[in-house]
Amino acid sequence: MSEELLKTILGKLDEMDKTVQIMDGNIQRMDDKIQKMDDKIQKMDDKIDRIEQKLDATFEQTAKSAESINEIAAAQDRHERVLEVLSLRSIEQQAFRSNKAP
């Protein structure tokens, strides 16, 4: 091989080496960006997990509150029925007493 051909081949190899170095740099920058995106995604996943936990706790508390409200409403219904019975008995007693009176 001639010396000129070797110089041309070495020049092309140098160009290829520089291109590979540039590509390696670009790949590294892309890897860094991907890592940053992965970190952001992880933070978002963590936030979503915390929000889901808060929602679960809120739903659980809401269900407990609804049960308590239902229990209170049932107790109130029972009290109203007792008051109705007492009221009727009171009316009956007054009627009985007024019928007994001379």
XYZ file of C-alpha atoms in Angstrom:
102
model
C 0.000 0.000 0.000
C 1.088 3.426 -0.716
C 1.805 5.930 1.941
C -0.931 8.226 0.641
C -3.514 5.463 0.865
C -2.456 4.755 4.466
C -2.788 8.462 5.326
C -6.259 8.521 3.765
C -7.271 5.398 5.701
C -5.865 6.865 8.956
C -7.709 10.142 8.259
C -10.970 8.286 7.723
C -10.364 6.243 10.891
C -9.755 9.481 12.824
C -12.997 10.913 11.429
C -14.832 7.746 12.396
C -13.285 7.868 15.871
C -14.425 11.493 16.301
C -17.916 10.546 15.095
C -18.019 7.658 17.561
C -16.892 10.003 20.352
C -19.627 12.482 19.408
C -22.168 9.671 19.338
C -20.947 8.426 22.731
C -21.379 11.938 24.112
C -24.876 12.141 22.646
C -25.744 8.713 24.070
C -24.444 9.773 27.489
C -26.541 12.953 27.404
C -29.575 10.901 26.397
C -28.871 8.444 29.228
C -28.678 11.381 31.646
C -32.000 12.750 30.368
C -33.584 9.309 30.612
C -32.317 9.002 34.204
C -33.776 12.412 35.067
C -37.094 11.395 33.524
C -37.005 8.111 35.462
C -36.398 10.102 38.658
C -39.332 12.402 37.867
C -41.549 9.414 37.091
C -40.548 7.805 40.398
C -41.398 11.007 42.275
C -44.754 11.149 40.511
C -45.396 7.495 41.362
C -44.567 8.236 44.993
C -46.975 11.196 44.996
C -49.676 9.059 43.382
C -49.143 6.385 46.042
C -49.476 8.979 48.819
C -52.608 10.415 47.213
C -54.110 6.937 46.860
C -53.370 6.248 50.530
C -55.043 9.519 51.520
C -58.024 8.726 49.300
C -58.318 5.255 50.808
C -58.240 6.741 54.296
C -60.806 9.360 53.296
C -63.127 6.751 51.777
C -62.753 4.583 54.856
C -63.559 7.515 57.145
C -66.507 8.469 54.930
C -67.852 4.931 55.163
C -67.492 4.986 58.955
C -69.220 8.363 59.097
C -72.050 7.068 56.933
C -72.452 4.088 59.278
C -72.540 6.428 62.258
C -75.130 8.631 60.571
C -77.251 5.566 59.805
C -76.982 4.414 63.423
C -77.945 7.872 64.672
C -80.889 8.009 62.255
C -82.066 4.555 63.394
C -81.794 5.604 67.047
C -83.677 8.798 66.289
C -86.431 6.765 64.595
C -86.670 4.517 67.676
C -86.883 7.562 69.950
C -89.607 9.084 67.788
C -91.592 5.839 67.985
C -91.182 5.757 71.766
C -92.354 9.380 71.967
C -95.373 8.548 69.801
C -96.270 5.616 72.060
C -95.812 7.750 75.171
C -97.882 10.517 73.638
C -100.689 8.076 72.792
C -100.581 6.606 76.287
C -100.696 10.066 77.775
C -103.736 10.922 75.642
C -105.360 7.636 76.644
C -104.695 8.305 80.302
C -106.125 11.797 80.073
C -109.202 10.441 78.328
C -109.561 7.732 80.940
C -109.206 10.255 83.757
C -111.680 12.641 82.189
C -114.176 9.775 81.775
C -113.692 8.819 85.441
C -114.208 12.306 86.746
C -117.741 12.932 88.158
